[in-house]
XYZ file of N, CA and C in Angstrom:
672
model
N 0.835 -1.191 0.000
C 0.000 0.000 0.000
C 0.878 1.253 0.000
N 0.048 2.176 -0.488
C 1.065 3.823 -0.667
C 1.667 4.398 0.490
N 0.622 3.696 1.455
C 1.160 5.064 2.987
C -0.004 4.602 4.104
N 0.394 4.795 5.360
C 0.108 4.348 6.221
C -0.924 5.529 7.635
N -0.415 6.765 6.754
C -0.564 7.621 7.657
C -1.913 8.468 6.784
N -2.952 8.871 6.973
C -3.899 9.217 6.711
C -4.648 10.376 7.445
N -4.930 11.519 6.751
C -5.000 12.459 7.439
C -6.900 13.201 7.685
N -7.031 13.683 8.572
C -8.498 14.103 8.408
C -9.050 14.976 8.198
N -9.740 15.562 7.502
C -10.346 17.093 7.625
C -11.707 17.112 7.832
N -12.062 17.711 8.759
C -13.431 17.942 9.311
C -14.495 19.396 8.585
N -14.979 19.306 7.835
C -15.517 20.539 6.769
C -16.650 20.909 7.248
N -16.960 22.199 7.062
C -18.331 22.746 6.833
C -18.716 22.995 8.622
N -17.599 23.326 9.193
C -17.342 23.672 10.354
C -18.710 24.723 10.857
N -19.505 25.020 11.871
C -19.751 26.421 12.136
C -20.106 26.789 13.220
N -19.646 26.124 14.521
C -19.313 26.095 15.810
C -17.950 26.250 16.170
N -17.541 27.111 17.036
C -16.359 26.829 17.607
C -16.253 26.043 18.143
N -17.063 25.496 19.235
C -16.782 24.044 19.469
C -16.506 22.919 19.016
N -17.082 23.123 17.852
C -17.350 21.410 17.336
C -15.714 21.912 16.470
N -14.860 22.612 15.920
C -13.613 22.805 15.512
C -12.606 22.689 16.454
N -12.704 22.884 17.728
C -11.787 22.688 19.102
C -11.900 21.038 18.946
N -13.268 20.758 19.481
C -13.290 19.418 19.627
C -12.875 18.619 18.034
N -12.854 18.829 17.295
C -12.517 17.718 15.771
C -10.610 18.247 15.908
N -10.606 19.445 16.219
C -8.584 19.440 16.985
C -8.432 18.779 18.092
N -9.266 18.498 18.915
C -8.494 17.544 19.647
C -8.550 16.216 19.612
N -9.845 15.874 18.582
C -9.735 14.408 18.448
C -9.115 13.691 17.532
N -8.310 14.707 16.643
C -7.059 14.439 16.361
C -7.285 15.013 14.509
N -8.096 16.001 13.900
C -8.359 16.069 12.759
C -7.484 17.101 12.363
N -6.354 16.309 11.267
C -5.538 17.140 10.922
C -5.709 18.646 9.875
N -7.411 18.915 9.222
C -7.805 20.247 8.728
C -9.073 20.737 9.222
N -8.954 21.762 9.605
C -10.340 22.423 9.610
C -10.780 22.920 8.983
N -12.465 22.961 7.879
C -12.641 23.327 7.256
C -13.556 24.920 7.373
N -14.309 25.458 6.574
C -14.982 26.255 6.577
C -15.624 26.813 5.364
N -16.849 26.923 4.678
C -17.514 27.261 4.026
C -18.042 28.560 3.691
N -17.411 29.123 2.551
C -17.484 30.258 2.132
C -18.014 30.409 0.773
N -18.837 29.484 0.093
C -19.002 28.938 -1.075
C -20.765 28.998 -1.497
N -21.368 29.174 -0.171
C -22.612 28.974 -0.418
C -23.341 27.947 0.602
N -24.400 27.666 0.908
C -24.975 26.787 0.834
C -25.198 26.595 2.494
N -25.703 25.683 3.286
C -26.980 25.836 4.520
C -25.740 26.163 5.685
N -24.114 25.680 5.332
C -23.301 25.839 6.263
C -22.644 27.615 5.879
N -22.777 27.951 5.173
C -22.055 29.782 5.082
C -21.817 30.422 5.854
N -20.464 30.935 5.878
C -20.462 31.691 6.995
C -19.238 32.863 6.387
N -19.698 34.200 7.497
C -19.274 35.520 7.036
C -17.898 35.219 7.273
N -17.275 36.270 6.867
C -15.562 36.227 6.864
C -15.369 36.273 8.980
N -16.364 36.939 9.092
C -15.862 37.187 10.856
C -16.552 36.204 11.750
N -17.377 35.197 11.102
C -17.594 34.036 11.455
C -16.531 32.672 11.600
N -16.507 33.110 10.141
C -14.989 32.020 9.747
C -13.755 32.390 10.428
N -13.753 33.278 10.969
C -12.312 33.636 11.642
C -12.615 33.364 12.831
N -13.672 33.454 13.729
C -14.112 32.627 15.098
C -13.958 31.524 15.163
N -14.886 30.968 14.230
C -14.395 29.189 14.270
C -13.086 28.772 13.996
N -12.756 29.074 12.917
C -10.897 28.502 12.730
C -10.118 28.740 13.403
N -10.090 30.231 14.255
C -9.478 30.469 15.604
C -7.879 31.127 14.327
N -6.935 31.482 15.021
C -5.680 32.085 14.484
C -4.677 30.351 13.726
N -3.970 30.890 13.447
C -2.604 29.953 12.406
C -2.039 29.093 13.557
N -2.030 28.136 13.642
C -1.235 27.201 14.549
C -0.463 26.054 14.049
N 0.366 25.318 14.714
C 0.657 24.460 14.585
C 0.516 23.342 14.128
N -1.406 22.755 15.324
C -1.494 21.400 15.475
C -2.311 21.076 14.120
N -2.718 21.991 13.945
C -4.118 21.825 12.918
C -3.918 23.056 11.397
N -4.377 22.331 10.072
C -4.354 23.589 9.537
C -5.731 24.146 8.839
N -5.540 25.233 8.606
C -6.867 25.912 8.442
C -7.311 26.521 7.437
N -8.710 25.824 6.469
C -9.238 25.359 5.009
C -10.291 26.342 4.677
N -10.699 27.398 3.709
C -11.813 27.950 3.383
C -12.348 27.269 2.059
N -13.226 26.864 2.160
C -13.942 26.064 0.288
C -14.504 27.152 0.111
N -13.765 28.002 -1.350
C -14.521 28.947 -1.967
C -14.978 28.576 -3.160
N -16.503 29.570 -3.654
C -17.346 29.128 -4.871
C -16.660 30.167 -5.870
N -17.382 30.742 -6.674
C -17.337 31.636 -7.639
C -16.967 32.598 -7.383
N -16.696 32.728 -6.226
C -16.133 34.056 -6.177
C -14.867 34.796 -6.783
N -15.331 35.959 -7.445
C -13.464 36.838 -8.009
C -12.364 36.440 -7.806
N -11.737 35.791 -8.282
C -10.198 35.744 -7.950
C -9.712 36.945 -6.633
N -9.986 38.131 -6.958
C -9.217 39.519 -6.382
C -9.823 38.816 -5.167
N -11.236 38.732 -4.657
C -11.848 38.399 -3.535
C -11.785 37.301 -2.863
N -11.343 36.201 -3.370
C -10.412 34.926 -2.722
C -9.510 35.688 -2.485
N -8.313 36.019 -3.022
C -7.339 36.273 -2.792
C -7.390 37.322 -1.013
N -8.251 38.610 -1.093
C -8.738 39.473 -0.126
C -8.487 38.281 1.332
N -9.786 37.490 0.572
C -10.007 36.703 2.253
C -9.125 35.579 2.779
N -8.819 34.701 1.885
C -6.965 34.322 2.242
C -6.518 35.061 3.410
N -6.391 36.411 2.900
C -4.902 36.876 3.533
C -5.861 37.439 4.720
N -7.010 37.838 4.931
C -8.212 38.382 5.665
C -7.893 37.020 7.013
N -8.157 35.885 6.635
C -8.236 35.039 7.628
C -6.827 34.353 7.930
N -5.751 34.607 7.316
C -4.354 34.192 7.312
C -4.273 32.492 7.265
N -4.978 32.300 6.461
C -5.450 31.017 5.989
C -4.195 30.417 6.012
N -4.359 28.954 6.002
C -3.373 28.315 5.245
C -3.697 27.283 4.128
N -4.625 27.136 3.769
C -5.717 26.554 2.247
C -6.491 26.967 1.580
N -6.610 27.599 0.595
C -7.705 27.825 -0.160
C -8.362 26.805 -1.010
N -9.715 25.945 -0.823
C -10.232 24.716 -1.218
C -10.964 25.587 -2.368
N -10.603 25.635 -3.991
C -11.001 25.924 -4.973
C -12.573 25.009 -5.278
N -13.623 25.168 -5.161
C -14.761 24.605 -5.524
C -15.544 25.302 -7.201
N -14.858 26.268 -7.533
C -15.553 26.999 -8.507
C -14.802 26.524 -9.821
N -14.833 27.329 -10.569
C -13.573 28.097 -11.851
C -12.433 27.622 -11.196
N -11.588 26.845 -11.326
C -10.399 26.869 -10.852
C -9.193 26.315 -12.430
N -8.178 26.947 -12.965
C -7.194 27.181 -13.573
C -5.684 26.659 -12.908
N -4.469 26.075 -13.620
C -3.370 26.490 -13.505
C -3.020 27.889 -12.868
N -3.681 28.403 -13.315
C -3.235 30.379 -13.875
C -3.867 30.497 -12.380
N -5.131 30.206 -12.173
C -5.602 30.982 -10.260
C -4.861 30.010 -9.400
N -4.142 28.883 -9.539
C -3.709 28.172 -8.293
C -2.102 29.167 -8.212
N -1.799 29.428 -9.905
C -0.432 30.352 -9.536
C -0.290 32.177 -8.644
N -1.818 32.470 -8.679
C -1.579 33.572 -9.026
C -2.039 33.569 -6.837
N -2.665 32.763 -6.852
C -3.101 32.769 -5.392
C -2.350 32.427 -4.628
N -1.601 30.964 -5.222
C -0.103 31.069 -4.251
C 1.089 32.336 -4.435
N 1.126 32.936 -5.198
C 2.045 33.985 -5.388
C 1.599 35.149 -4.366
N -0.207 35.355 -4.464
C -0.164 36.383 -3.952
C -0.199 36.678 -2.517
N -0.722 34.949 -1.754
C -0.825 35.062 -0.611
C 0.129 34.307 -0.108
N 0.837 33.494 -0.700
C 2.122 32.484 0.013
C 1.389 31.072 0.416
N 0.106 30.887 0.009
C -0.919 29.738 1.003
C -0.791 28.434 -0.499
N -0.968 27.334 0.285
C -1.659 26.141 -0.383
C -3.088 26.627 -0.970
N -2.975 25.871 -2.142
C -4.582 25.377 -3.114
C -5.096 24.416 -3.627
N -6.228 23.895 -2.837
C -6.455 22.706 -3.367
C -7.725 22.412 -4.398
N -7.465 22.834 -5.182
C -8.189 22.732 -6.432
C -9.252 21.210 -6.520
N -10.567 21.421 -6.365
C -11.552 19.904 -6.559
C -12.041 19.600 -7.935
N -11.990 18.651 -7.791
C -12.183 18.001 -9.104
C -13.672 17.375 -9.012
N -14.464 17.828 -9.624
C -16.292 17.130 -9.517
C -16.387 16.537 -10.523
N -16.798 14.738 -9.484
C -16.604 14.001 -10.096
C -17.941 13.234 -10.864
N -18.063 12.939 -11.613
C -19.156 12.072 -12.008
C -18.943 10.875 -13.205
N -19.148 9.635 -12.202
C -18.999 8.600 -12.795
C -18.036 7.745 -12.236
N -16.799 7.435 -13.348
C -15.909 6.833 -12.803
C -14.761 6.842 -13.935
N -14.645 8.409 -14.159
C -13.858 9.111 -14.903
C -13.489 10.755 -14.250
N -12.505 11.101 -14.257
C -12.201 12.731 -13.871
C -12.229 13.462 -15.071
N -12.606 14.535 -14.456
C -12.799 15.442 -15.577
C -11.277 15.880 -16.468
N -11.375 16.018 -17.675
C -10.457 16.735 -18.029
C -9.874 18.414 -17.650
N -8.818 17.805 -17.637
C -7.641 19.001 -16.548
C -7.147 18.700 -15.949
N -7.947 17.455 -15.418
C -6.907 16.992 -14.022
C -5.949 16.732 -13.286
N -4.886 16.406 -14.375
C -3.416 16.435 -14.402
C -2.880 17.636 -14.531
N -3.743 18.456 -15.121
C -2.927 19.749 -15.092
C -2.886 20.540 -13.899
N -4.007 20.739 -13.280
C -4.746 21.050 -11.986
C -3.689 19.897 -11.257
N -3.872 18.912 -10.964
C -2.708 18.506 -9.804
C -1.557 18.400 -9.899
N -0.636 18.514 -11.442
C 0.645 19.247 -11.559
C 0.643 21.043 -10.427
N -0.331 21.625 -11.292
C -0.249 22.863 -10.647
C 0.009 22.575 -9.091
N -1.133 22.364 -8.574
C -1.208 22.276 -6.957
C -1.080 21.246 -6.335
N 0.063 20.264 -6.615
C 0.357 19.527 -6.208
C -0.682 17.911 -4.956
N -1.951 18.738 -5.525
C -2.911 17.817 -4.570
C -4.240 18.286 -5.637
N -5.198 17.342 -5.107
C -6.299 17.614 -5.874
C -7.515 16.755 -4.967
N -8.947 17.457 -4.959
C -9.679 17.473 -4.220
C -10.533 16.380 -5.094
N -10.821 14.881 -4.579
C -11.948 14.346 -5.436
C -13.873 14.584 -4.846
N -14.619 15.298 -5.399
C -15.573 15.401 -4.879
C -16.922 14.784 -5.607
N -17.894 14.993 -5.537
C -19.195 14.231 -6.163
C -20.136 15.038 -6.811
N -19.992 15.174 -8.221
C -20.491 16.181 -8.679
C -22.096 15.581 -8.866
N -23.069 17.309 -8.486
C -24.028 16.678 -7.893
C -24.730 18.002 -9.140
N -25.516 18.479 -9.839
C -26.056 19.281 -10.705
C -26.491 20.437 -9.407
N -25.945 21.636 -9.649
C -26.206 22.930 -8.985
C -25.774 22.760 -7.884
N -24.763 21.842 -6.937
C -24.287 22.306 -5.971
C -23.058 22.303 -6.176
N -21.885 22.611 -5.312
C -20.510 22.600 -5.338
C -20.153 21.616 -4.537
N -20.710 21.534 -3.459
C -20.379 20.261 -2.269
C -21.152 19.955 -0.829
N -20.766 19.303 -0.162
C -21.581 19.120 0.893
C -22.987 18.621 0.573
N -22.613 17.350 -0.203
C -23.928 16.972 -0.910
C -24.173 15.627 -0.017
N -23.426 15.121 0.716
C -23.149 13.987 1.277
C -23.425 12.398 0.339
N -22.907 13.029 -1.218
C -23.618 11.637 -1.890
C -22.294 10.822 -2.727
N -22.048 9.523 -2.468
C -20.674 8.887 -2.307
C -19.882 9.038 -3.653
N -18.802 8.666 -3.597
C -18.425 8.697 -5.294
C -18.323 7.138 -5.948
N -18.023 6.634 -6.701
C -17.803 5.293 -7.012
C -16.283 4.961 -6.973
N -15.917 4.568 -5.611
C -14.571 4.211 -5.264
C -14.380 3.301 -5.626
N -15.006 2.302 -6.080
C -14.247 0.815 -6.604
C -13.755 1.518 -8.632
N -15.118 2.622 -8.976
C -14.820 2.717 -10.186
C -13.944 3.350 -10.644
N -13.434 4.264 -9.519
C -12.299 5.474 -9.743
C -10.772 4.932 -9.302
N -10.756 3.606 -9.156
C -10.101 3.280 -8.866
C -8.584 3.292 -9.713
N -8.644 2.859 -11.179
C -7.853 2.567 -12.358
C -7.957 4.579 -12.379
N -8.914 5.419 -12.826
C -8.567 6.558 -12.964
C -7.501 7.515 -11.767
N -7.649 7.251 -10.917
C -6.955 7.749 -9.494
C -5.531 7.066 -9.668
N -5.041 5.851 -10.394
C -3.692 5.316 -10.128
C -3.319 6.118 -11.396
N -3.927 6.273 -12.001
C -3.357 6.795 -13.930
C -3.080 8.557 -13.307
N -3.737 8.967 -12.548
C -3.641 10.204 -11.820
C -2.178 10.280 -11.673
N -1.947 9.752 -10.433
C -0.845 9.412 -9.705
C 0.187 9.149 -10.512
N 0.101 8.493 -11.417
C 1.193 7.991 -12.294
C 1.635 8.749 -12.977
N 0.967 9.464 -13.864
C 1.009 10.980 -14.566
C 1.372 12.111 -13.637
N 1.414 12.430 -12.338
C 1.647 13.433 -11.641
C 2.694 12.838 -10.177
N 3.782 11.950 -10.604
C 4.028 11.642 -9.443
C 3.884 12.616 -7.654
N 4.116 11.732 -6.776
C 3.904 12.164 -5.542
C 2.877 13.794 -5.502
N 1.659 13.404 -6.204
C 0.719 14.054 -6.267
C -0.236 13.454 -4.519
N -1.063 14.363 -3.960
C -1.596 14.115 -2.795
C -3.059 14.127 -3.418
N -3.804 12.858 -2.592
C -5.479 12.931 -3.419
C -6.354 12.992 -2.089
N -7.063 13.702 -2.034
C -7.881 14.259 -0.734
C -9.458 13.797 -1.523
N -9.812 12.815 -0.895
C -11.329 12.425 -0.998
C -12.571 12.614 -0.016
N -13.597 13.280 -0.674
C -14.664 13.808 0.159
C -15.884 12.730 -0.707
N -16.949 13.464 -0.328
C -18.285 12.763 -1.128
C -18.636 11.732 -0.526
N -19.526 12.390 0.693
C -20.068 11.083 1.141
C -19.570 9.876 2.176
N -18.973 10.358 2.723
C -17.722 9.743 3.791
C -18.793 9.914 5.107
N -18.566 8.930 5.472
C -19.098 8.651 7.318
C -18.066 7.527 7.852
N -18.466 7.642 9.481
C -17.697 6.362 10.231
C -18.225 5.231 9.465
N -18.893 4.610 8.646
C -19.400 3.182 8.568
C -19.141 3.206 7.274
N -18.315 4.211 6.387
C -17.802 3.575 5.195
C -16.303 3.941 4.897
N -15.634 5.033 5.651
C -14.695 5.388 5.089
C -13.781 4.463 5.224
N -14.206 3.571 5.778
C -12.618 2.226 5.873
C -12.413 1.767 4.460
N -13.725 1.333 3.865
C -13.595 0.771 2.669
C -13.260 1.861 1.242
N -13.533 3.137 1.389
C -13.085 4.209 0.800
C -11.558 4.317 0.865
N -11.346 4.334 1.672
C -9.531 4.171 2.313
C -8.782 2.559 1.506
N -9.272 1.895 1.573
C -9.137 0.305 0.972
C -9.024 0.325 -0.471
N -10.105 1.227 -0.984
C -9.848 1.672 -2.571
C -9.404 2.201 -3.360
N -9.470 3.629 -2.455
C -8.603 4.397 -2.997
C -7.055 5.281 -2.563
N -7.142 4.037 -1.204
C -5.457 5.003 -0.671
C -5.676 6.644 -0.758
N -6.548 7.580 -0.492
C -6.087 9.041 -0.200
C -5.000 8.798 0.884
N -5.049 10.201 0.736
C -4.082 11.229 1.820
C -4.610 11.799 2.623
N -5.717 12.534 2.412
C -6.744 12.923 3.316
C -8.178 12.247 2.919
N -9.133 12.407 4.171
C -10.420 11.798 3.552
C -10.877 13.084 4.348
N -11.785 13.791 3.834
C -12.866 14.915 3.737
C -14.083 14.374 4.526
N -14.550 14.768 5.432
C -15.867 14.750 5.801
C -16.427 16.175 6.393
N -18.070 16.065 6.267
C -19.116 16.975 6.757
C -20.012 16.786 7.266
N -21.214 16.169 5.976
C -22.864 15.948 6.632
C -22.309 14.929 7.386
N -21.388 13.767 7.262
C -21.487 12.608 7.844
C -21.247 12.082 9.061
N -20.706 13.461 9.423
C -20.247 13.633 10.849
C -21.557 14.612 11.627
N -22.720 14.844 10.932
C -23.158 15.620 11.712
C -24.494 15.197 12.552
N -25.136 15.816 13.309
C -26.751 15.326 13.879
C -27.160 16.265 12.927
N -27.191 17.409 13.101
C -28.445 18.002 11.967
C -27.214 19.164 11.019
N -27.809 19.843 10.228
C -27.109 20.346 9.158
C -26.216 21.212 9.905
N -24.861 21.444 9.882
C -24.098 22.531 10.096
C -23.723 22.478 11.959
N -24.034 21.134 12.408
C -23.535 20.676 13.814
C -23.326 19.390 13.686
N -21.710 19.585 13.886
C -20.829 17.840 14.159
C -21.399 17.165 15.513
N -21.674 15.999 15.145
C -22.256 15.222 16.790
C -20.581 14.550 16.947
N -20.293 14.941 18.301
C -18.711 14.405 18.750
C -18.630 12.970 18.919
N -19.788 12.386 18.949
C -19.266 11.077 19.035
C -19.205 10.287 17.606
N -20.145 11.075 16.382
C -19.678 11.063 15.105
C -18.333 11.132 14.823
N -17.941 12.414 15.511
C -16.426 12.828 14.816
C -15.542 11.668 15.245
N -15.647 11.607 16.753
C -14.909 10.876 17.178
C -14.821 9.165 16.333
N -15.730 8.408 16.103
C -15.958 7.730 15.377
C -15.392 7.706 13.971
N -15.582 8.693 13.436
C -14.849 8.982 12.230
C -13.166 8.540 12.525
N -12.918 9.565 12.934
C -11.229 9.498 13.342
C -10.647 8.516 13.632
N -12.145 7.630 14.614
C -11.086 6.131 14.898
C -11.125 4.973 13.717
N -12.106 5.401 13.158
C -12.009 4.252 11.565
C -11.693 4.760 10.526
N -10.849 5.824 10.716
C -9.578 6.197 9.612
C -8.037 6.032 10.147
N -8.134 5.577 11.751
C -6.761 5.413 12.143
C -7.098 3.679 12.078
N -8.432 3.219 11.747
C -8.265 1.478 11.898
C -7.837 1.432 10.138
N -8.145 2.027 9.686
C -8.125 1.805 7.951
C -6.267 1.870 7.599
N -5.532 3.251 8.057
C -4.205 3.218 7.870
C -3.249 1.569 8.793
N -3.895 1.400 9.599
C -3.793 0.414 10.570
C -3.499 -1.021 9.249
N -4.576 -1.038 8.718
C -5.200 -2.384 7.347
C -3.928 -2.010 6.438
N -3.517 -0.617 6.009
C -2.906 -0.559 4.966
C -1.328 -1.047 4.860
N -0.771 -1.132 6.293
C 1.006 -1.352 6.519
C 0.736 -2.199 6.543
């Protein structure tokens, strides 16, 4: 297997609590939603929950359509350290955003089927990682609906192969009671979760999270 160590990101954050608690139960990104949709939250929202630049944890905004100039603004607004591209995303905006703010970009790829869209290699040449998500008609994400991991399987190694030591961060549909076998298929680097961790829309239930975390440390566990 590729790697043993598997990382977590907890998305669509909009409690400070429930972001303290997914840092201490060991989730290596915090996310936050700036893109649209039932989790949104203002720039001085998002800077409550993510809390300042640290160490243990790093800290993710998923932006939609918004202006280049205006990603770029709130980047440096929240002293981010990710900008999660969900819109328009280019070679040309992953260069121009790392240039202008010094931050990581992780450009998503919406997926449908059990094929990636064309670009994809170019997009994870650029940014060295690439976001697999579940393309769903009129939303961007947080759709909680799975991708076909057994089918993306041959496309995700041809990925990799074409972009060596490229990083693949998989979302779409991830809960405690499947991501083991998601992990089994497709070896990410990170696995993405949201609705699946939550009791109702836009609140993580902790014993979800917690759950989560421990059957992504049993899954790296399967892989050595």
């Amino acid at each position: 297997m590729r790697t043993a160590t598997i990382a977590v990101k907890i998305c669509g954050l909009t409690r400070v609590g429930d972001a303290a608690h997914a840092a201490h139960t060991g989730a290596a990104y915090l996310g936050a939603i700036m893109a649209g949709g039932p989790r949104l939250l203002t720039l001085d929202r998002a800077r409550a929950v993510l809390g300042p630049r640290r160490h243990d944890v790093q800290r993710v905004v998923v932006f939609g359509e918004q202006h280049l100039d205006e990603v770029i603004v709130m980047v440096r607004a929240l002293d981010l350290d990710i900008a999660q591209m969900h819109g328009t995303c280019t070679p040309d905006v992953i260069e121009t955003i790392r240039r202008e703010t010094g931050r990581a970009v992780w450009p998503v790829l919406r997926v449908a089927g059990t094929t990636l869209p064309d670009g994809a290699a170019a997009l994870a040449a650029a940014a060295g990682v690439v976001v697999l998500d579940t393309h769903v008609l009129g939303q961007l994400g947080g759709t909680g609906v799975a991708l076909d991991w057994s089918g993306l399987q041959h496309a995700v190694l041809a990925l990799r192969a074409s972009v060596p030591g490229v990083r693949v961060v998989l979302a779409g549909g991830l809960r405690p009671a499947n991501v083991i076998d998601a992990v089994r298929l497709l070896s990410p680097d990170v696995v993405d979760v949201s609705s699946g961790v939550e009791s109702v829309t836009g609140v993580k239930d902790p014993v979800l999270v917690e759950q989560f975390v421990a059957a992504v440390r049993s899954a790296a566990g399967i892989q050595r």
